[in-house]
PDB file of C-alpha atoms in Angstrom:
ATOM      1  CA  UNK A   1      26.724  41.632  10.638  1.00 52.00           C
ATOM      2  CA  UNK A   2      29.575  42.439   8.156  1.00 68.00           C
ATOM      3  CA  UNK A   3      32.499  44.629   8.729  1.00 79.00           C
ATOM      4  CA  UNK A   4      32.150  47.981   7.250  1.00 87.00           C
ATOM      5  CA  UNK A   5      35.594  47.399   5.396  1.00 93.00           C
ATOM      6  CA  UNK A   6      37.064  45.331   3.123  1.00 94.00           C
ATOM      7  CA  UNK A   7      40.692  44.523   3.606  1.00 95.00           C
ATOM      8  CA  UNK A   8      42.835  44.454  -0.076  1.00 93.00           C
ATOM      9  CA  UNK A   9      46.341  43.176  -0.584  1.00 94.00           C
ATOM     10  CA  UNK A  10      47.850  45.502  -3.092  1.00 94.00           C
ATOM     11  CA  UNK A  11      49.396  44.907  -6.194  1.00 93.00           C
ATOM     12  CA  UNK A  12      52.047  47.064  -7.613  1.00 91.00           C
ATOM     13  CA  UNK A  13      50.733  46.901 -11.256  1.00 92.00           C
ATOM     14  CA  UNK A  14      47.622  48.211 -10.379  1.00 91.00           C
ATOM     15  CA  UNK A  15      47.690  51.699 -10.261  1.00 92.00           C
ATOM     16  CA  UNK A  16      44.555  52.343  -8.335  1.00 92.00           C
ATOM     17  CA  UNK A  17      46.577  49.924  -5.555  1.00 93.00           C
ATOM     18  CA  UNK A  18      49.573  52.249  -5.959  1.00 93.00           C
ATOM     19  CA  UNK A  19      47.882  55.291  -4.974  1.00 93.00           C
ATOM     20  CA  UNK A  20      45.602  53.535  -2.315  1.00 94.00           C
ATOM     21  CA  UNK A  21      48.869  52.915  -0.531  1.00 94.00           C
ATOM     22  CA  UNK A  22      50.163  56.036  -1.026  1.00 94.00           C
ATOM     23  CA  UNK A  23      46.904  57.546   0.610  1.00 94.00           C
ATOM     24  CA  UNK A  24      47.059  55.036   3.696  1.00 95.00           C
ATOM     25  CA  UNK A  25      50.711  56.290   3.943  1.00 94.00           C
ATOM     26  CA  UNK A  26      50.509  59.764   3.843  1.00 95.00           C
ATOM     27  CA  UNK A  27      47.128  59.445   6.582  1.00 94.00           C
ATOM     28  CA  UNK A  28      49.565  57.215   8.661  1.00 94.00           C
ATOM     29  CA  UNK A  29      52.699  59.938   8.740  1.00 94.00           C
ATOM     30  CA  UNK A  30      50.196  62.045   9.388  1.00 94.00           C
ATOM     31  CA  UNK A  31      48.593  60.876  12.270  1.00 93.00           C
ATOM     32  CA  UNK A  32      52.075  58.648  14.672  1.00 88.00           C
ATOM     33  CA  UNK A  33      54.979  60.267  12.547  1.00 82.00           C
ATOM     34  CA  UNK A  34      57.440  58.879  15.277  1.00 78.00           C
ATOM     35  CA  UNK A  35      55.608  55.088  14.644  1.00 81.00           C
ATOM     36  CA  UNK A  36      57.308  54.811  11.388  1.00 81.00           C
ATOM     37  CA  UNK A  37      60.696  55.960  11.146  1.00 78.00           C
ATOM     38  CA  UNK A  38      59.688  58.681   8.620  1.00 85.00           C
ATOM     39  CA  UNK A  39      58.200  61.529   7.838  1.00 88.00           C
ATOM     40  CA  UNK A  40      54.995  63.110   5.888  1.00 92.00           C
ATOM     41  CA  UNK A  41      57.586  65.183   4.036  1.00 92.00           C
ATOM     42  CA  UNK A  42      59.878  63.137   2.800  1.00 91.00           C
ATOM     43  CA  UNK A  43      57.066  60.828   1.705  1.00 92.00           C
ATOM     44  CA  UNK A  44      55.406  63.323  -0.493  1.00 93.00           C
ATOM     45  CA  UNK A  45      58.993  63.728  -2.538  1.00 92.00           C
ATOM     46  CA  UNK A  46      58.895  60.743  -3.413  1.00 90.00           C
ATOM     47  CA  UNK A  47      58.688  59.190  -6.697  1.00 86.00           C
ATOM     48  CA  UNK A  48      55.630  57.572  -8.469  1.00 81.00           C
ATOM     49  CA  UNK A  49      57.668  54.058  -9.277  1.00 89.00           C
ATOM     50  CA  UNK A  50      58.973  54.366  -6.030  1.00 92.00           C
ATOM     51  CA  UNK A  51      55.383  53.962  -4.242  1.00 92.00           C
ATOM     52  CA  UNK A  52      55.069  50.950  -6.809  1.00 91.00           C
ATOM     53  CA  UNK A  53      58.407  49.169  -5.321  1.00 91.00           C
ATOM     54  CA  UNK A  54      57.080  49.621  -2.428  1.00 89.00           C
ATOM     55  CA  UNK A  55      54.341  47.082  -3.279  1.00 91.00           C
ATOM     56  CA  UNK A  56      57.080  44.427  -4.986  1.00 90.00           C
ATOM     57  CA  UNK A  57      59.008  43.564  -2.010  1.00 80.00           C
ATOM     58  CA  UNK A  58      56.432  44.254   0.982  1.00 87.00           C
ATOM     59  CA  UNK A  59      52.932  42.159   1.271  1.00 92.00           C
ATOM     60  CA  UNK A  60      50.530  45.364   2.107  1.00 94.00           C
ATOM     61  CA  UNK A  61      47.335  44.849   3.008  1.00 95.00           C
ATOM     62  CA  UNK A  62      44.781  47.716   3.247  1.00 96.00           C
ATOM     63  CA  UNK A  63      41.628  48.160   5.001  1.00 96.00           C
ATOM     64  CA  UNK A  64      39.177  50.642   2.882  1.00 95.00           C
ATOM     65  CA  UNK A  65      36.054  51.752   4.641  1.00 91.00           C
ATOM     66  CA  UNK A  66      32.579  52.157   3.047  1.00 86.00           C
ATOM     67  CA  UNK A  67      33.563  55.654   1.270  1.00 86.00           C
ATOM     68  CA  UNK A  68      36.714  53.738  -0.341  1.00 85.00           C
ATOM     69  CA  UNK A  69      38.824  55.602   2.086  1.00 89.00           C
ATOM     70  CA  UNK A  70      42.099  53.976   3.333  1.00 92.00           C
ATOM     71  CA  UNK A  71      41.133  53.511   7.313  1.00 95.00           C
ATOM     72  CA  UNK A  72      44.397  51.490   8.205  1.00 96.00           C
ATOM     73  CA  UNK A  73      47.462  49.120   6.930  1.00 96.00           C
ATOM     74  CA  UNK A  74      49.666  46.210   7.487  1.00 96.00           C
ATOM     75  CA  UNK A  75      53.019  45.101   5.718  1.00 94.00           C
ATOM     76  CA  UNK A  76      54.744  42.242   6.452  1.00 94.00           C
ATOM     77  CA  UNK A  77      57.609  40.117   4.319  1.00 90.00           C
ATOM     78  CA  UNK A  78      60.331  37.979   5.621  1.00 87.00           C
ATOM     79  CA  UNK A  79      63.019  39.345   7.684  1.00 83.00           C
ATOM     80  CA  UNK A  80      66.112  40.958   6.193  1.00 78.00           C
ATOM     81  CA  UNK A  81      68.077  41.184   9.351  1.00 76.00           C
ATOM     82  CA  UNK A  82      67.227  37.727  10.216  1.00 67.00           C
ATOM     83  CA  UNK A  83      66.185  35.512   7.390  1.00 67.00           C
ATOM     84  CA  UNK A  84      64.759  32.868  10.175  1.00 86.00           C
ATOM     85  CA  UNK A  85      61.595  35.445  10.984  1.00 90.00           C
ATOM     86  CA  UNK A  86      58.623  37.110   8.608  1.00 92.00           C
ATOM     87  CA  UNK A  87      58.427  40.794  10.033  1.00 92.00           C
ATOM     88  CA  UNK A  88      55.910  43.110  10.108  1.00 94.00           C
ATOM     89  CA  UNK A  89      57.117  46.545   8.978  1.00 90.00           C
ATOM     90  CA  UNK A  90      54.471  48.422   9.702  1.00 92.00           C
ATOM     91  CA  UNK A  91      50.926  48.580  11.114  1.00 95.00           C
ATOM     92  CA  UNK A  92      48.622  51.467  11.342  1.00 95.00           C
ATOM     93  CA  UNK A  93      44.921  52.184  12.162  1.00 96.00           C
ATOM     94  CA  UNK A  94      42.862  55.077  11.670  1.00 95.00           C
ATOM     95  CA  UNK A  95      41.978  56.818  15.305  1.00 94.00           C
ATOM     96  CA  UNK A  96      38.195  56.134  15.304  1.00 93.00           C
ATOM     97  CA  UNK A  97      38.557  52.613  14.222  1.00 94.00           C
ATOM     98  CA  UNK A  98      41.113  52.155  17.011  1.00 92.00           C
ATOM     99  CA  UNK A  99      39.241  49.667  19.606  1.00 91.00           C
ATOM    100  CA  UNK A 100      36.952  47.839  16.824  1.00 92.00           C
ATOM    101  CA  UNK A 101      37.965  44.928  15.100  1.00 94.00           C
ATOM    102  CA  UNK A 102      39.520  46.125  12.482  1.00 96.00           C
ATOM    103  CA  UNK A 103      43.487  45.932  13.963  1.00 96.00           C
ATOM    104  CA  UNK A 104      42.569  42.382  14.300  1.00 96.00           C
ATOM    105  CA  UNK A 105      41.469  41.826  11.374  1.00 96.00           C
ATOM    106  CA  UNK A 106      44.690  43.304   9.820  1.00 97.00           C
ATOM    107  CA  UNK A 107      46.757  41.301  11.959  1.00 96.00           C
ATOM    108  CA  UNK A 108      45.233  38.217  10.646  1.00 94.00           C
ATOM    109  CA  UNK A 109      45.648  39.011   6.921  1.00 94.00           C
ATOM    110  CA  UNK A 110      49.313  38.958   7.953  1.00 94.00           C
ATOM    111  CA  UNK A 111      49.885  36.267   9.838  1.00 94.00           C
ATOM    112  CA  UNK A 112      47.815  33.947   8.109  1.00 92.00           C
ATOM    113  CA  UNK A 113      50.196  35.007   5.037  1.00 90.00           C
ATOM    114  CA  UNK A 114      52.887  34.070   6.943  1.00 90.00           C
ATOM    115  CA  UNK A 115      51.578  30.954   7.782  1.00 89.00           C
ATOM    116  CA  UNK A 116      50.379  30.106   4.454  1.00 87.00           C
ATOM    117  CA  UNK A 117      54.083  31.037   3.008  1.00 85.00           C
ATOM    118  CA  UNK A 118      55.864  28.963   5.453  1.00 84.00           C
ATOM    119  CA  UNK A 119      53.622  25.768   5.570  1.00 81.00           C
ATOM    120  CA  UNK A 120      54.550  25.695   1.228  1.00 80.00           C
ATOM    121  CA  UNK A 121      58.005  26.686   1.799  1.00 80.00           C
ATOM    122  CA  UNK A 122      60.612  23.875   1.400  1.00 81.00           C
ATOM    123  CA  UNK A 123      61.866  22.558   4.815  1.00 80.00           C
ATOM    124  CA  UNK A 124      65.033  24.525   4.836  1.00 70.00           C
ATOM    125  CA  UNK A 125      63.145  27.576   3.870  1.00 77.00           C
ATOM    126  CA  UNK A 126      60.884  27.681   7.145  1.00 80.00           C
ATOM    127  CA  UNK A 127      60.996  30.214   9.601  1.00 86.00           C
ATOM    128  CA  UNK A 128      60.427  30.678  13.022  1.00 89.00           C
ATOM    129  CA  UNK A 129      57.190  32.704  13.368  1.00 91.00           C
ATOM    130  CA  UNK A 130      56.852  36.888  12.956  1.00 94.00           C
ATOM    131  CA  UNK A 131      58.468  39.452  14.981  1.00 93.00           C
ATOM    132  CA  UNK A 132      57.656  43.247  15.096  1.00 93.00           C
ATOM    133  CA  UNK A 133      59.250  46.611  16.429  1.00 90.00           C
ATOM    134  CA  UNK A 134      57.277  48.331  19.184  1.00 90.00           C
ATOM    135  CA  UNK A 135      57.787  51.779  20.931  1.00 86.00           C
ATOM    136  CA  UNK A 136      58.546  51.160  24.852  1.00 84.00           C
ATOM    137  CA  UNK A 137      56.160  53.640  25.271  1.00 85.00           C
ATOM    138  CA  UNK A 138      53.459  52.799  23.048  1.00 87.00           C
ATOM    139  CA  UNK A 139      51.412  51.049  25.554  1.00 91.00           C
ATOM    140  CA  UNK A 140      48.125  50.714  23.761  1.00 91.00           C
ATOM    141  CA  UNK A 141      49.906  48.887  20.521  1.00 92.00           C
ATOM    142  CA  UNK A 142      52.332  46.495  22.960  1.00 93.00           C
ATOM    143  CA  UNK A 143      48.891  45.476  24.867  1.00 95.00           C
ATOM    144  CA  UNK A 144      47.400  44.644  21.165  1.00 95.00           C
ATOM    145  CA  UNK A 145      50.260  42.808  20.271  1.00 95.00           C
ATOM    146  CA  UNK A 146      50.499  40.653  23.498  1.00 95.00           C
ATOM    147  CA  UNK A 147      46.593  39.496  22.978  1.00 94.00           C
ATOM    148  CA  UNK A 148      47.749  38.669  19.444  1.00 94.00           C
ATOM    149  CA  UNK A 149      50.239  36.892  20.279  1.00 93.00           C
ATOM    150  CA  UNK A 150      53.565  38.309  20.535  1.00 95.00           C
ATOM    151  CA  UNK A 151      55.745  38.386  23.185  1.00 94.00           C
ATOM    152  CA  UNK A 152      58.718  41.122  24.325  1.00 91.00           C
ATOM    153  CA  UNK A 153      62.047  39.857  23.757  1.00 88.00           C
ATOM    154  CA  UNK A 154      64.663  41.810  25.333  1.00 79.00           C
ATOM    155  CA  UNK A 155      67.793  40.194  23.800  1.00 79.00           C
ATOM    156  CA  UNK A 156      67.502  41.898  20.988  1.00 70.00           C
ATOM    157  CA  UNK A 157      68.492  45.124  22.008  1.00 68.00           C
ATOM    158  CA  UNK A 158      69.529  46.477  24.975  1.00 64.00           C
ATOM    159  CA  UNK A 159      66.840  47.946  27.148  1.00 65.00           C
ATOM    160  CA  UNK A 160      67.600  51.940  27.011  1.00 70.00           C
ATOM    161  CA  UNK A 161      66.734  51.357  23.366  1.00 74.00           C
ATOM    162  CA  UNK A 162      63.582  53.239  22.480  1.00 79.00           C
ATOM    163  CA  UNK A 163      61.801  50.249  20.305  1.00 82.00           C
ATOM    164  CA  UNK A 164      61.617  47.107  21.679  1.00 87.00           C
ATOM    165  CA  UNK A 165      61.188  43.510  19.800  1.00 90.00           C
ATOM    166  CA  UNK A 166      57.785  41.327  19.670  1.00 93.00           C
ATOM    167  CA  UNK A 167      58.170  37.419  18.788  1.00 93.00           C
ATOM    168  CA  UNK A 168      54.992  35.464  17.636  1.00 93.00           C
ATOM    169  CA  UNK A 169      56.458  32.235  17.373  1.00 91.00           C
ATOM    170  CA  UNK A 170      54.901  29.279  14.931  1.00 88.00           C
ATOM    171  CA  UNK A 171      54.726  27.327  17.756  1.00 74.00           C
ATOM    172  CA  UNK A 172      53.844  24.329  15.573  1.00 52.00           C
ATOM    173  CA  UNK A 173      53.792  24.010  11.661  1.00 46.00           C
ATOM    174  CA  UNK A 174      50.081  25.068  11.974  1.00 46.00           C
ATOM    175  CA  UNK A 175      49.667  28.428  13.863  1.00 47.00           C
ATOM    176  CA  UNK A 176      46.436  29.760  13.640  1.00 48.00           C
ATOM    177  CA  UNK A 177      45.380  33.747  13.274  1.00 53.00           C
ATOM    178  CA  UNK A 178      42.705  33.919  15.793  1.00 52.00           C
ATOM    179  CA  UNK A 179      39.800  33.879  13.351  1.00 46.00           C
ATOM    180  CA  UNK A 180      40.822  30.572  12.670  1.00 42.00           C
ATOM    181  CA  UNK A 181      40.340  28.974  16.461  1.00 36.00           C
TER     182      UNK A 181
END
């Protein structure tokens, strides 16, 4: 049986793409505006080109469900804080597809562009694996990211801090999504 989505990675000179993300966007502010560092409001004053840039220096991948709606997102590029890492800079899921395959599937997407990236990169441009931010008290999304994967790392910041740091390691020079084993 086939998924009832399709997952897209956007392009930013396809306008169609453009306003898909701005769509997933908007539904994800709406739905965890503390997951995201921003808010609905400040997203809807911003700019049409700046939606577009978006799409230039962030791989974003979109799931659209059967009625070409936007039903959840994943953005990952490498690391600007620590060029040794690919990070994922944000992940969302609409609420009723929460539980089905579909954050899995997302999560793959990403990680096998990560892997793909890396394994063509020249030697001194590897990296280390992909890490992620995490709300301590986002249970549901740190228990998804564990069976993924990822694993808390508490060196990154000290433990009173409200977001916490999740390390998938390429633990060889072919790590796998988990479609793939």
């Amino acid at each position: 049986m086939s998924n009832p989505y399709q997952i897209r990675c956007l392009n930013h000179k396809n306008a169609l793409d453009v306003a898909l993300w701005k769509s997933v966007r908007f539904a994800a502010l709406a739905d965890s505006p503390a997951a995201f560092g921003a808010t609905l409001e400040d997203a809807r004053m911003r700019e049409g080109e700046q939606w577009s840039a978006d799409l230039t220096e962030t791989s974003t991948y979109v799931a659209v469900g059967d009625n070409d709606d936007a039903i959840g997102s994943i953005r990952i590029s490498p690391d600007r804080e620590d060029t040794d890492w690919f990070r994922i800079t944000s992940f969302w899921v609409a609420p009723k597809h929460r539980g089905t395959s579909l954050a899995g599937d997302l999560m793959d997407s990403a990680i096998l562009e990560a892997v793909l990236v890396d394994e063509f990169s020249e030697p001194h441009d590897r990296r280390s694996g992909v890490l992620l931010w995490c709300g301590r008290s986002n249970e549901r999304a740190a228990a998804f990211y564990r069976k993924s994967g990822f694993v808390a790392d508490e060196s990154w910041r000290p433990a009173g801090y409200p977001w916490v740091v999740m390390l998938r390691p390429f633990t060889s020079r072919r790590a796998r999504p988990r479609a793939s084993l």
